[in-house]
Amino acid sequence: MKLIKLGMASILAAGALYAGTYNVDASHSNVGFKVKHLMISNVTGKFDKFSGSFEFDEKSGKVTSVDGTVEVASINTDNEKRDGHLKSADFFDAGKYPTITFKVNKIEDEKAYGKFTMRGVTKDVEFDIENTATVTDPWGNKRVGVEISGKVNRKDYGVNWNKALEAGGVVVDETVKIIVELEGIEAK
């Protein structure tokens, strides 16, 4: 019984060590997406430039808010021609709308609720959220990991380009899956 109590006390104390604001370490994080192409396969991509922060609560041992910004022109699908088309007015219109933002203002159970803004349109969204780990790195920095995933309908944000297929269906699906894996370093 004493071992269990000591174990729980240690876990609670460790949580207290990690409370506070964490800045996203972009070199160890990923902001990605995938969307059906020709209704048969997925095209995946990511954004190479993004920033953000999140709050970690010592009492719950969970992330309580997230605030992030993506630079649209940094889109990378490993296909330069496609990336150019995605940056154009047919899709993201990166010249006119240079950023995508996401702000979580409420987390309940395993759900994150917030505002997602793309192409100047802001919508309420609900994404899944999972705290992955807390650790002190070899250099003494406190780090917290979190994963956020969900779906948006691109047409809700004015991303309407498409072509119908002769056999039925379309070139690009309306539903885009978003996968965000963040590693944050405690702000000092």
mmCIF file of C-alpha atoms in Angstrom:
data_model
loop_
_atom_site.group_PDB
_atom_site.id
_atom_site.type_symbol
_atom_site.label_atom_id
_atom_site.label_comp_id
_atom_site.label_asym_id
_atom_site.label_seq_id
_atom_site.Cartn_x
_atom_site.Cartn_y
_atom_site.Cartn_z
ATOM 1 C CA MET A 1 0.000 0.000 0.000
ATOM 2 C CA LYS A 2 2.830 2.442 0.783
ATOM 3 C CA LEU A 3 4.392 1.753 -2.599
ATOM 4 C CA ILE A 4 1.155 2.713 -4.361
ATOM 5 C CA LYS A 5 0.824 5.922 -2.343
ATOM 6 C CA LEU A 6 4.432 6.858 -3.005
ATOM 7 C CA GLY A 7 3.954 6.072 -6.674
ATOM 8 C CA MET A 8 0.898 8.318 -6.946
ATOM 9 C CA ALA A 9 2.658 11.104 -5.033
ATOM 10 C CA SER A 10 5.562 10.855 -7.444
ATOM 11 C CA ILE A 11 3.234 11.020 -10.444
ATOM 12 C CA LEU A 12 1.449 14.095 -9.037
ATOM 13 C CA ALA A 13 4.765 15.761 -8.253
ATOM 14 C CA ALA A 14 6.030 15.043 -11.772
ATOM 15 C CA GLY A 15 2.882 16.663 -13.214
ATOM 16 C CA ALA A 16 3.597 19.778 -11.185
ATOM 17 C CA LEU A 17 7.050 19.938 -12.737
ATOM 18 C CA TYR A 18 5.507 20.236 -16.186
ATOM 19 C CA ALA A 19 2.734 22.820 -15.622
ATOM 20 C CA GLY A 20 2.803 25.997 -17.690
ATOM 21 C CA THR A 21 3.226 27.291 -21.228
ATOM 22 C CA TYR A 22 5.006 25.252 -23.897
ATOM 23 C CA ASN A 23 6.270 26.568 -27.230
ATOM 24 C CA VAL A 24 6.041 24.194 -30.179
ATOM 25 C CA ASP A 25 9.404 22.736 -31.195
ATOM 26 C CA ALA A 26 8.819 22.710 -34.968
ATOM 27 C CA SER A 27 11.873 20.534 -35.630
ATOM 28 C CA HIS A 28 10.225 17.718 -33.620
ATOM 29 C CA SER A 29 6.596 18.334 -34.606
ATOM 30 C CA ASN A 30 4.428 17.773 -37.660
ATOM 31 C CA VAL A 31 1.397 19.546 -39.117
ATOM 32 C CA GLY A 32 0.042 17.256 -41.793
ATOM 33 C CA PHE A 33 -3.034 16.321 -43.782
ATOM 34 C CA LYS A 34 -4.368 13.721 -46.155
ATOM 35 C CA VAL A 35 -7.149 13.805 -48.725
ATOM 36 C CA LYS A 36 -8.587 11.272 -51.164
ATOM 37 C CA HIS A 37 -7.363 11.613 -54.757
ATOM 38 C CA LEU A 38 -9.464 10.199 -57.598
ATOM 39 C CA MET A 39 -11.507 8.486 -54.882
ATOM 40 C CA ILE A 40 -8.973 5.608 -54.717
ATOM 41 C CA SER A 41 -5.908 6.737 -52.774
ATOM 42 C CA ASN A 42 -4.726 9.386 -50.329
ATOM 43 C CA VAL A 43 -2.405 12.278 -51.049
ATOM 44 C CA THR A 44 -0.530 13.305 -47.930
ATOM 45 C CA GLY A 45 1.173 16.562 -47.219
ATOM 46 C CA LYS A 46 2.483 18.802 -44.505
ATOM 47 C CA PHE A 47 3.386 22.375 -43.784
ATOM 48 C CA ASP A 48 7.092 23.000 -43.241
ATOM 49 C CA LYS A 49 6.662 26.317 -41.399
ATOM 50 C CA PHE A 50 4.407 26.649 -38.380
ATOM 51 C CA SER A 51 4.485 27.960 -34.836
ATOM 52 C CA GLY A 52 2.389 27.753 -31.735
ATOM 53 C CA SER A 53 2.098 27.184 -28.032
ATOM 54 C CA PHE A 54 -0.053 25.288 -25.580
ATOM 55 C CA GLU A 55 -0.850 25.257 -21.892
ATOM 56 C CA PHE A 56 -0.327 22.184 -19.756
ATOM 57 C CA ASP A 57 -2.264 21.854 -16.487
ATOM 58 C CA GLU A 58 -0.517 20.179 -13.559
ATOM 59 C CA LYS A 59 -3.752 19.090 -11.835
ATOM 60 C CA SER A 60 -5.272 17.248 -14.777
ATOM 61 C CA GLY A 61 -1.963 16.267 -16.364
ATOM 62 C CA LYS A 62 -3.370 17.421 -19.706
ATOM 63 C CA VAL A 63 -3.041 20.131 -22.302
ATOM 64 C CA THR A 64 -5.759 22.749 -21.703
ATOM 65 C CA SER A 65 -5.393 25.093 -24.701
ATOM 66 C CA VAL A 66 -3.583 25.236 -28.038
ATOM 67 C CA ASP A 67 -2.801 28.167 -30.318
ATOM 68 C CA GLY A 68 -1.118 27.591 -33.684
ATOM 69 C CA THR A 69 -0.348 29.249 -37.012
ATOM 70 C CA VAL A 70 0.691 27.604 -40.281
ATOM 71 C CA GLU A 71 2.385 29.381 -43.193
ATOM 72 C CA VAL A 72 0.362 28.295 -46.236
ATOM 73 C CA ALA A 73 3.230 28.870 -48.701
ATOM 74 C CA SER A 74 5.225 26.189 -46.869
ATOM 75 C CA ILE A 75 2.886 23.421 -48.090
ATOM 76 C CA ASN A 76 4.824 20.305 -49.076
ATOM 77 C CA THR A 77 3.300 17.256 -50.778
ATOM 78 C CA ASP A 78 6.617 16.137 -52.312
ATOM 79 C CA ASN A 79 5.368 17.311 -55.717
ATOM 80 C CA GLU A 80 6.421 20.813 -56.742
ATOM 81 C CA LYS A 81 3.761 21.195 -59.467
ATOM 82 C CA ARG A 82 0.951 20.110 -57.115
ATOM 83 C CA ASP A 83 2.297 22.374 -54.339
ATOM 84 C CA GLY A 84 2.195 25.314 -56.761
ATOM 85 C CA HIS A 85 -1.429 24.519 -57.632
ATOM 86 C CA LEU A 86 -2.347 24.208 -53.940
ATOM 87 C CA LYS A 87 -0.840 27.659 -53.251
ATOM 88 C CA SER A 88 -2.891 29.197 -56.081
ATOM 89 C CA ALA A 89 -6.333 30.790 -55.892
ATOM 90 C CA ASP A 90 -7.856 27.404 -56.890
ATOM 91 C CA PHE A 91 -7.040 26.124 -53.408
ATOM 92 C CA PHE A 92 -5.401 28.043 -50.536
ATOM 93 C CA ASP A 93 -4.684 31.361 -52.321
ATOM 94 C CA ALA A 94 -1.490 31.760 -50.287
ATOM 95 C CA GLY A 95 -0.830 35.286 -51.605
ATOM 96 C CA LYS A 96 -4.135 36.587 -50.244
ATOM 97 C CA TYR A 97 -4.451 34.257 -47.219
ATOM 98 C CA PRO A 98 -0.896 33.525 -46.011
ATOM 99 C CA THR A 99 -1.819 31.686 -42.795
ATOM 100 C CA ILE A 100 -4.100 29.020 -41.376
ATOM 101 C CA THR A 101 -4.812 29.354 -37.655
ATOM 102 C CA PHE A 102 -6.193 27.031 -35.036
ATOM 103 C CA LYS A 103 -7.129 28.078 -31.508
ATOM 104 C CA VAL A 104 -8.440 25.560 -28.984
ATOM 105 C CA ASN A 105 -10.352 27.228 -26.164
ATOM 106 C CA LYS A 106 -11.914 24.181 -24.520
ATOM 107 C CA ILE A 107 -10.786 20.616 -23.963
ATOM 108 C CA GLU A 108 -13.182 18.079 -22.547
ATOM 109 C CA ASP A 109 -12.415 14.379 -22.208
ATOM 110 C CA GLU A 110 -10.527 13.516 -25.415
ATOM 111 C CA LYS A 111 -12.043 16.340 -27.510
ATOM 112 C CA ALA A 112 -10.607 19.762 -28.376
ATOM 113 C CA TYR A 113 -13.046 22.548 -29.301
ATOM 114 C CA GLY A 114 -11.940 25.708 -30.988
ATOM 115 C CA LYS A 115 -11.734 27.974 -34.009
ATOM 116 C CA PHE A 116 -10.122 26.953 -37.300
ATOM 117 C CA THR A 117 -9.450 29.715 -39.839
ATOM 118 C CA MET A 118 -8.530 29.098 -43.476
ATOM 119 C CA ARG A 119 -8.895 31.459 -46.472
ATOM 120 C CA GLY A 120 -10.353 34.107 -44.152
ATOM 121 C CA VAL A 121 -13.199 31.850 -42.981
ATOM 122 C CA THR A 122 -13.425 30.865 -39.301
ATOM 123 C CA LYS A 123 -15.467 27.865 -38.193
ATOM 124 C CA ASP A 124 -15.980 26.060 -34.902
ATOM 125 C CA VAL A 125 -14.319 22.647 -34.958
ATOM 126 C CA GLU A 126 -14.117 19.567 -32.778
ATOM 127 C CA PHE A 127 -10.932 17.500 -32.994
ATOM 128 C CA ASP A 128 -9.606 14.527 -31.055
ATOM 129 C CA ILE A 129 -6.731 15.307 -28.677
ATOM 130 C CA GLU A 130 -4.338 12.983 -26.906
ATOM 131 C CA ASN A 131 -1.550 13.830 -24.494
ATOM 132 C CA THR A 132 1.375 11.604 -25.421
ATOM 133 C CA ALA A 133 4.125 12.192 -22.855
ATOM 134 C CA THR A 134 5.990 14.476 -20.473
ATOM 135 C CA VAL A 135 9.754 14.240 -20.138
ATOM 136 C CA THR A 136 12.864 16.181 -19.196
ATOM 137 C CA ASP A 137 15.334 16.060 -22.087
ATOM 138 C CA PRO A 138 19.105 15.503 -21.637
ATOM 139 C CA TRP A 139 19.632 19.297 -21.555
ATOM 140 C CA GLY A 140 17.201 19.873 -18.694
ATOM 141 C CA ASN A 141 14.277 21.203 -20.770
ATOM 142 C CA LYS A 142 10.774 20.116 -19.817
ATOM 143 C CA ARG A 143 8.836 18.770 -22.826
ATOM 144 C CA VAL A 144 5.223 17.751 -23.379
ATOM 145 C CA GLY A 145 3.776 15.877 -26.357
ATOM 146 C CA VAL A 146 0.254 16.144 -27.748
ATOM 147 C CA GLU A 147 -1.538 14.838 -30.844
ATOM 148 C CA ILE A 148 -4.553 16.505 -32.443
ATOM 149 C CA SER A 149 -6.538 15.000 -35.296
ATOM 150 C CA GLY A 150 -9.801 15.626 -37.039
ATOM 151 C CA LYS A 151 -11.554 16.414 -40.293
ATOM 152 C CA VAL A 152 -12.668 19.562 -42.046
ATOM 153 C CA ASN A 153 -14.733 20.021 -45.177
ATOM 154 C CA ARG A 154 -12.565 22.170 -47.426
ATOM 155 C CA LYS A 155 -15.612 23.644 -49.168
ATOM 156 C CA ASP A 156 -16.708 25.199 -45.857
ATOM 157 C CA TYR A 157 -13.604 27.406 -46.223
ATOM 158 C CA GLY A 158 -14.043 28.320 -49.883
ATOM 159 C CA VAL A 159 -11.606 25.700 -51.210
ATOM 160 C CA ASN A 160 -13.891 24.578 -54.024
ATOM 161 C CA TRP A 161 -11.723 23.521 -56.987
ATOM 162 C CA ASN A 162 -12.504 20.075 -58.375
ATOM 163 C CA LYS A 163 -13.135 18.087 -61.535
ATOM 164 C CA ALA A 164 -15.706 15.366 -62.049
ATOM 165 C CA LEU A 165 -14.506 11.933 -63.106
ATOM 166 C CA GLU A 166 -16.052 10.210 -66.114
ATOM 167 C CA ALA A 167 -16.813 7.075 -64.070
ATOM 168 C CA GLY A 168 -18.252 9.117 -61.185
ATOM 169 C CA GLY A 169 -16.650 10.809 -58.225
ATOM 170 C CA VAL A 170 -14.212 13.704 -58.211
ATOM 171 C CA VAL A 171 -10.474 14.366 -58.408
ATOM 172 C CA VAL A 172 -10.183 15.713 -54.822
ATOM 173 C CA ASP A 173 -12.444 14.719 -51.922
ATOM 174 C CA GLU A 174 -14.139 17.436 -49.872
ATOM 175 C CA THR A 175 -13.067 15.909 -46.551
ATOM 176 C CA VAL A 176 -9.520 16.651 -45.411
ATOM 177 C CA LYS A 177 -8.026 14.722 -42.501
ATOM 178 C CA ILE A 178 -5.734 16.791 -40.305
ATOM 179 C CA ILE A 179 -2.997 15.199 -38.190
ATOM 180 C CA VAL A 180 -0.964 17.415 -35.835
ATOM 181 C CA GLU A 181 1.813 15.970 -33.671
ATOM 182 C CA LEU A 182 3.350 18.531 -31.328
ATOM 183 C CA GLU A 183 6.333 18.489 -29.031
ATOM 184 C CA GLY A 184 6.476 21.532 -26.817
ATOM 185 C CA ILE A 185 9.355 22.975 -24.783
ATOM 186 C CA GLU A 186 8.543 24.813 -21.577
ATOM 187 C CA ALA A 187 8.635 28.586 -22.085
ATOM 188 C CA LYS A 188 11.220 30.267 -19.905
#
